[in-house]
Coordinates of N, CA and C in Angstrom, one line a residue:
X8 N -27.3 10.0 -58.2 CA -26.3 9.0 -58.3 C -25.0 9.5 -57.7
X9 N -24.5 10.7 -57.8 CA -23.3 11.2 -57.2 C -23.4 11.2 -55.7
X10 N -24.7 11.4 -55.1 CA -24.9 11.4 -53.6 C -24.8 10.0 -53.2
X11 N -25.0 9.0 -53.9 CA -25.0 7.5 -53.5 C -23.4 7.2 -53.5
X12 N -22.6 7.8 -54.3 CA -21.2 7.3 -54.3 C -20.6 7.9 -53.2
X13 N -21.0 9.1 -52.7 CA -20.2 9.7 -51.6 C -20.7 9.1 -50.3
X14 N -22.0 8.6 -50.3 CA -22.5 7.9 -49.1 C -21.9 6.6 -48.9
X15 N -21.6 5.9 -49.9 CA -21.0 4.6 -49.9 C -19.4 4.8 -49.6
X16 N -19.0 5.7 -50.0 CA -17.5 6.2 -49.7 C -17.5 6.2 -48.1
X17 N -18.3 6.8 -47.4 CA -18.4 7.0 -46.0 C -18.6 5.6 -45.3
X18 N -19.3 4.8 -45.9 CA -19.5 3.5 -45.3 C -18.2 2.5 -45.2
X19 N -17.3 2.9 -46.2 CA -16.2 2.0 -46.1 C -15.2 2.1 -45.0
X20 N -15.2 3.3 -44.3 CA -14.4 3.4 -43.1 C -13.3 4.5 -43.2
X21 N -12.3 4.4 -42.3 CA -11.4 5.3 -42.3 C -10.1 5.1 -43.0
X22 N -9.4 6.1 -43.3 CA -8.2 5.7 -44.2 C -7.0 5.4 -43.2
X23 N -5.9 5.0 -43.6 CA -4.9 4.6 -42.7 C -4.3 5.8 -42.1
X24 N -4.2 6.9 -42.9 CA -3.8 8.2 -42.3 C -4.5 8.7 -41.1
X25 N -6.0 8.6 -41.2 CA -6.8 9.1 -40.2 C -6.5 8.2 -39.0
X26 N -6.5 6.9 -39.3 CA -6.2 6.0 -38.0 C -4.8 6.4 -37.3
X27 N -4.0 6.7 -38.1 CA -2.5 6.9 -37.5 C -2.6 8.3 -36.6
X28 N -3.3 9.2 -37.1 CA -3.5 10.4 -36.6 C -4.2 10.2 -35.2
X29 N -5.3 9.4 -35.3 CA -6.0 9.3 -33.9 C -5.1 8.3 -32.9
X30 N -4.3 7.5 -33.5 CA -3.4 6.7 -32.6 C -2.4 7.6 -31.9
X31 N -1.8 8.5 -32.7 CA -0.9 9.5 -32.2 C -1.5 10.3 -31.1
X32 N -2.6 10.8 -31.3 CA -3.4 11.6 -30.2 C -3.6 10.9 -29.0
X33 N -4.1 9.7 -29.2 CA -4.3 8.9 -27.9 C -3.0 8.5 -27.3
X34 N -1.9 8.2 -28.1 CA -0.6 7.9 -27.4 C -0.1 9.2 -26.7
X35 N -0.2 10.4 -27.3 CA 0.2 11.6 -26.5 C -0.7 11.8 -25.3
X36 N -2.1 11.7 -25.2 CA -2.8 11.9 -24.1 C -2.4 10.8 -23.0
X37 N -2.1 9.4 -23.5 CA -1.8 8.6 -22.4 C -0.4 8.9 -21.9
X38 N 0.6 9.5 -22.7 CA 1.9 10.0 -22.2 C 1.7 11.0 -21.0
X39 N 0.7 11.8 -21.3 CA 0.6 12.9 -20.2 C -0.1 12.3 -18.9
X40 N -1.1 11.5 -19.1 CA -2.0 11.0 -18.1 C -1.2 10.0 -17.2
X41 N -0.7 8.9 -17.8 CA -0.1 7.7 -17.2 C 0.9 8.1 -16.0
X42 N 1.9 9.0 -16.3 CA 2.8 9.4 -15.2 C 2.2 9.9 -14.0
X43 N 1.1 10.8 -14.1 CA 0.4 11.3 -13.1 C -0.4 10.3 -12.3
X44 N -1.0 9.5 -13.0 CA -1.8 8.4 -12.5 C -1.0 7.4 -11.6
X45 N 0.3 7.0 -12.1 CA 1.1 6.2 -11.4 C 1.8 6.8 -10.1
X46 N 1.9 8.2 -10.2 CA 2.4 8.8 -9.1 C 1.5 8.9 -7.9
X47 N 0.0 9.0 -8.3 CA -0.9 8.8 -7.4 C -0.9 7.5 -6.7
X48 N -0.8 6.4 -7.4 CA -0.6 5.2 -6.9 C 0.3 4.9 -5.9
X49 N 1.6 5.5 -6.2 CA 2.6 5.4 -5.2 C 2.3 6.0 -3.8
X50 N 1.7 7.2 -4.0 CA 1.4 8.0 -2.9 C 0.3 7.3 -2.0
X51 N -0.6 6.7 -2.8 CA -1.8 6.1 -2.1 C -1.2 4.9 -1.2
X52 N -0.1 4.1 -1.8 CA 0.5 3.1 -1.0 C 1.0 3.4 0.2
X53 N 1.8 4.6 0.2 CA 2.3 5.0 1.4 C 1.3 5.5 2.4
X54 N 0.2 6.1 2.0 CA -0.9 6.4 2.9 C -1.5 5.1 3.6
X55 N -1.7 4.2 2.7 CA -2.2 2.8 3.2 C -1.3 2.2 4.3
X56 N 0.1 2.3 4.0 CA 1.2 1.9 5.0 C 1.0 2.6 6.3
X57 N 1.0 4.0 6.2 CA 0.8 4.7 7.5 C -0.6 4.3 8.3
X58 N -1.7 4.2 7.5 CA -2.9 3.6 8.2 C -2.8 2.3 8.8
X59 N -2.2 1.3 8.1 CA -1.9 0.1 8.7 C -1.1 0.2 10.0
X60 N 0.0 0.9 9.9 CA 1.0 1.0 10.9 C 0.2 1.7 12.1
X61 N -0.6 2.6 12.0 CA -1.5 3.2 12.9 C -2.3 2.2 13.6
X62 N -3.0 1.4 12.9 CA -3.9 0.3 13.3 C -3.3 -0.6 14.1
X63 N -2.0 -1.1 13.6 CA -1.2 -2.2 14.5 C -0.7 -1.4 15.8
X64 N -0.4 -0.1 15.7 CA -0.1 0.6 16.9 C -1.0 0.5 18.0
X65 N -2.2 0.8 17.6 CA -3.5 0.8 18.5 C -3.6 -0.7 19.0
X66 N -3.5 -1.6 18.2 CA -3.9 -3.1 18.6 C -2.7 -3.3 19.6
X67 N -1.4 -3.0 19.4 CA -0.3 -3.3 20.3 C -0.6 -2.6 21.7
X68 N -1.0 -1.4 21.6 CA -1.4 -0.7 22.9 C -2.6 -1.3 23.6
X69 N -3.5 -2.0 22.8 CA -4.6 -2.7 23.5 C -4.1 -4.1 24.1
X70 N -3.2 -4.7 23.5 CA -2.4 -5.9 23.9 C -1.8 -5.5 25.2
X71 N -1.0 -4.5 25.3 CA -0.3 -4.2 26.6 C -1.2 -3.9 27.6
X72 N -2.5 -3.1 27.3 CA -3.4 -2.9 28.5 C -4.0 -4.3 29.0
X73 N -4.2 -5.2 28.1 CA -4.6 -6.4 28.7 C -3.6 -7.4 29.3
X74 N -2.4 -7.4 28.8 CA -1.4 -8.4 29.2 C -0.5 -7.6 30.2
X75 N -0.3 -6.4 30.0 CA 0.6 -5.7 30.9 C 2.1 -5.4 30.4
X76 N 2.1 -5.9 29.1 CA 3.5 -5.6 28.4 C 3.3 -5.7 26.9
X77 N 4.3 -5.2 26.1 CA 4.2 -5.3 24.7 C 4.7 -6.5 24.3
X78 N 4.3 -7.2 23.1 CA 4.9 -8.3 22.7 C 6.5 -8.3 22.4
X79 N 7.1 -9.4 22.7 CA 8.5 -9.4 22.4 C 8.8 -9.4 20.9
X80 N 10.0 -9.0 20.5 CA 10.4 -9.2 19.1 C 10.2 -10.6 18.4
X81 N 10.5 -11.5 19.4 CA 10.3 -13.0 19.2 C 8.8 -13.3 18.9
X82 N 8.1 -12.9 19.8 CA 6.6 -13.2 19.5 C 6.0 -12.4 18.3
X83 N 6.5 -11.3 18.0 CA 6.1 -10.6 16.8 C 4.7 -10.0 16.9
X84 N 4.2 -9.7 15.6 CA 2.9 -9.2 15.6 C 1.8 -10.3 15.6
X85 N 2.3 -11.5 15.3 CA 1.3 -12.7 15.2 C 0.5 -12.9 16.6
X86 N 1.1 -12.4 17.6 CA 0.6 -12.5 19.1 C -0.7 -11.7 19.1
X87 N -0.9 -10.8 18.2 CA -2.2 -10.0 18.1 C -3.3 -10.9 17.7
X88 N -3.0 -12.0 17.0 CA -4.1 -12.7 16.5 C -4.3 -14.1 17.2
X89 N -3.1 -14.7 17.5 CA -3.0 -16.0 18.2 C -2.6 -15.8 19.6
X90 N -3.4 -16.5 20.4 CA -3.3 -16.5 21.9 C -1.8 -17.2 22.3
X91 N -1.0 -16.5 23.0 CA 0.2 -17.3 23.3 C -0.3 -18.2 24.6
X92 N 0.4 -19.3 24.7 CA 0.0 -20.2 25.9 C 0.3 -19.7 27.3
X93 N 1.2 -18.8 27.3 CA 1.6 -18.5 28.6 C 1.0 -17.0 28.9
X94 N 0.0 -16.6 28.3 CA -0.7 -15.3 28.6 C -2.3 -15.7 28.9
X95 N -2.6 -15.7 30.2 CA -4.0 -16.0 30.4 C -4.7 -14.9 30.4
X96 N -4.2 -13.5 30.4 CA -4.9 -12.2 30.4 C -5.1 -11.7 28.9
X97 N -4.7 -12.6 27.8 CA -4.8 -12.2 26.5 C -6.4 -12.1 26.2
X98 N -6.8 -11.0 25.7 CA -8.3 -10.9 25.4 C -8.5 -10.6 23.9
X99 N -7.6 -11.1 23.1 CA -7.7 -10.8 21.6 C -8.7 -11.7 20.9
X100 N -8.7 -11.8 19.6 CA -7.8 -11.2 18.7 C -7.9 -9.7 18.7
X101 N -6.8 -9.1 18.5 CA -6.7 -7.5 18.5 C -6.7 -7.1 17.1
X102 N -6.8 -7.8 16.0 CA -7.0 -7.5 14.7 C -8.1 -8.3 14.2
X103 N -9.0 -7.8 13.3 CA -10.1 -8.4 12.8 C -9.7 -9.6 11.7
X104 N -8.6 -9.3 10.8 CA -8.4 -10.0 9.7 C -7.1 -10.6 9.7
X105 N -6.4 -10.6 10.9 CA -4.9 -11.1 10.9 C -3.9 -10.0 10.6
X106 N -2.6 -10.2 10.7 CA -1.6 -9.3 10.5 C -1.4 -9.1 9.0
X107 N -1.8 -7.8 8.6 CA -1.6 -7.5 7.0 C -0.1 -7.3 6.8
X108 N 0.2 -7.5 5.5 CA 1.3 -7.3 4.8 C 1.4 -5.8 4.4
X109 N 2.6 -5.2 4.3 CA 2.6 -3.9 3.8 C 2.0 -3.8 2.4
X110 N 1.8 -2.6 1.8 CA 1.2 -2.3 0.5 C 2.2 -3.1 -0.6
X111 N 3.4 -3.2 -0.2 CA 4.3 -3.9 -1.3 C 4.4 -5.4 -1.1
X112 N 3.6 -5.9 -0.2 CA 3.5 -7.3 0.0 C 4.5 -8.0 1.0
X113 N 5.3 -7.1 1.7 CA 6.3 -7.6 2.7 C 5.8 -7.5 4.1
X114 N 6.2 -8.3 5.1 CA 5.8 -8.0 6.5 C 6.2 -6.8 7.0
X115 N 5.6 -6.3 8.0 CA 6.1 -5.1 8.8 C 7.2 -5.7 9.8
X116 N 8.1 -4.7 10.0 CA 9.2 -5.0 10.8 C 8.7 -4.5 12.2
X117 N 8.7 -5.4 13.1 CA 8.4 -5.1 14.6 C 9.6 -5.4 15.5
X118 N 10.0 -4.4 16.2 CA 11.1 -4.5 17.2 C 10.7 -3.9 18.6
X119 N 11.0 -4.8 19.7 CA 10.7 -4.3 20.9 C 11.8 -4.8 21.8
X120 N 12.5 -3.8 22.5 CA 12.2 -2.5 22.7 C 12.8 -1.7 21.3
X121 N 12.2 -0.5 21.3 CA 12.6 0.2 20.0 C 13.8 1.0 20.3
X122 N 14.6 1.5 19.2 CA 15.7 2.3 19.3 C 15.4 3.7 19.2
X123 N 14.4 4.1 18.4 CA 13.8 5.4 18.2 C 12.7 5.7 19.1
X124 N 11.8 4.7 19.3 CA 10.5 5.0 19.9 C 10.4 4.5 21.3
X125 N 11.4 3.9 21.9 CA 11.4 3.5 23.2 C 10.6 2.1 23.5
X126 N 9.3 2.1 23.5 CA 8.5 1.0 23.7 C 8.8 0.0 22.6
X127 N 8.3 0.4 21.4 CA 8.4 -0.6 20.2 C 8.5 0.1 19.0
X128 N 8.9 -0.4 17.9 CA 9.0 0.3 16.7 C 8.3 -0.6 15.7
X129 N 7.6 0.0 14.7 CA 6.9 -0.7 13.5 C 7.3 0.1 12.3
X130 N 7.8 -0.6 11.3 CA 8.2 -0.1 10.2 C 8.0 -0.8 8.9
X131 N 8.0 -0.2 7.7 CA 7.8 -1.0 6.4 C 9.0 -0.1 5.6
X132 N 9.9 -0.9 4.9 CA 10.9 -0.4 4.3 C 10.5 0.3 2.9
X133 N 9.3 0.4 2.6 CA 8.8 1.0 1.4 C 8.8 0.2 0.2
X134 N 8.8 0.8 -0.9 CA 8.6 0.0 -2.3 C 10.0 -0.8 -2.6
X135 N 11.2 -0.3 -2.2 CA 12.4 -1.0 -2.5 C 12.6 -2.2 -1.5
X136 N 12.0 -2.1 -0.4 CA 12.2 -3.2 0.6 C 13.4 -3.2 1.4
X137 N 14.3 -2.0 1.3 CA 15.4 -1.8 2.1 C 15.5 -0.6 3.0
X138 N 16.1 -0.6 4.0 CA 16.1 0.6 4.8 C 16.6 1.7 4.3
X139 N 15.9 2.9 4.6 CA 16.4 4.2 4.0 C 15.5 4.5 2.7
X140 N 16.1 5.4 1.9 CA 15.5 5.6 0.6 C 14.8 7.0 0.6
X141 N 14.3 7.4 -0.7 CA 13.5 8.5 -0.6 C 12.3 8.3 -1.7
X142 N 11.2 9.2 -1.5 CA 10.2 9.1 -2.2 C 9.3 7.8 -1.9
X143 N 8.9 7.0 -2.9 CA 8.2 5.8 -2.6 C 9.1 4.7 -2.0
X144 N 10.3 4.8 -2.1 CA 11.3 4.0 -1.5 C 11.5 4.2 0.0
X145 N 11.0 5.4 0.6 CA 11.3 5.8 1.9 C 10.5 4.9 2.8
X146 N 11.3 4.8 4.0 CA 10.7 3.8 5.1 C 9.3 4.6 5.5
X147 N 8.4 3.7 6.1 CA 7.2 4.4 6.8 C 7.3 3.8 8.2
X148 N 7.3 4.7 9.1 CA 7.5 4.1 10.5 C 6.4 4.7 11.5
X149 N 6.5 4.3 12.7 CA 5.5 4.8 13.8 C 6.2 5.8 14.7
X150 N 7.5 6.3 14.4 CA 8.0 7.3 15.1 C 8.3 8.5 14.4

């Protein structure tokens, strides 16, 4: 009879104190893991921006080989996807899926001629969307 009472006590569940202890342990673990995880997400967005800028850089070089010049700042990056009416030598599209936005959802800044790179400049202003910055907010450029 004594064994049946102890077994039925186990079947009732956990006490409030036991649940609170488990919740505190889970909270502490999340407190240690979450900042490291989100730091990795920020670093991966910067790597994605660098890879996209590299792909756009190569597409612009291919455009120049076909047309004989880089797109003007007014034409922008869209000329890599859509044929300009004044360019019979255009052999694009030079990008498979269109012009991507940067990892933070903003368009890349294209300038031709460039002030740092001579021919052209490509850049993303990073997480904050403003020139300059440090860490995740730093600019990602092709120069």
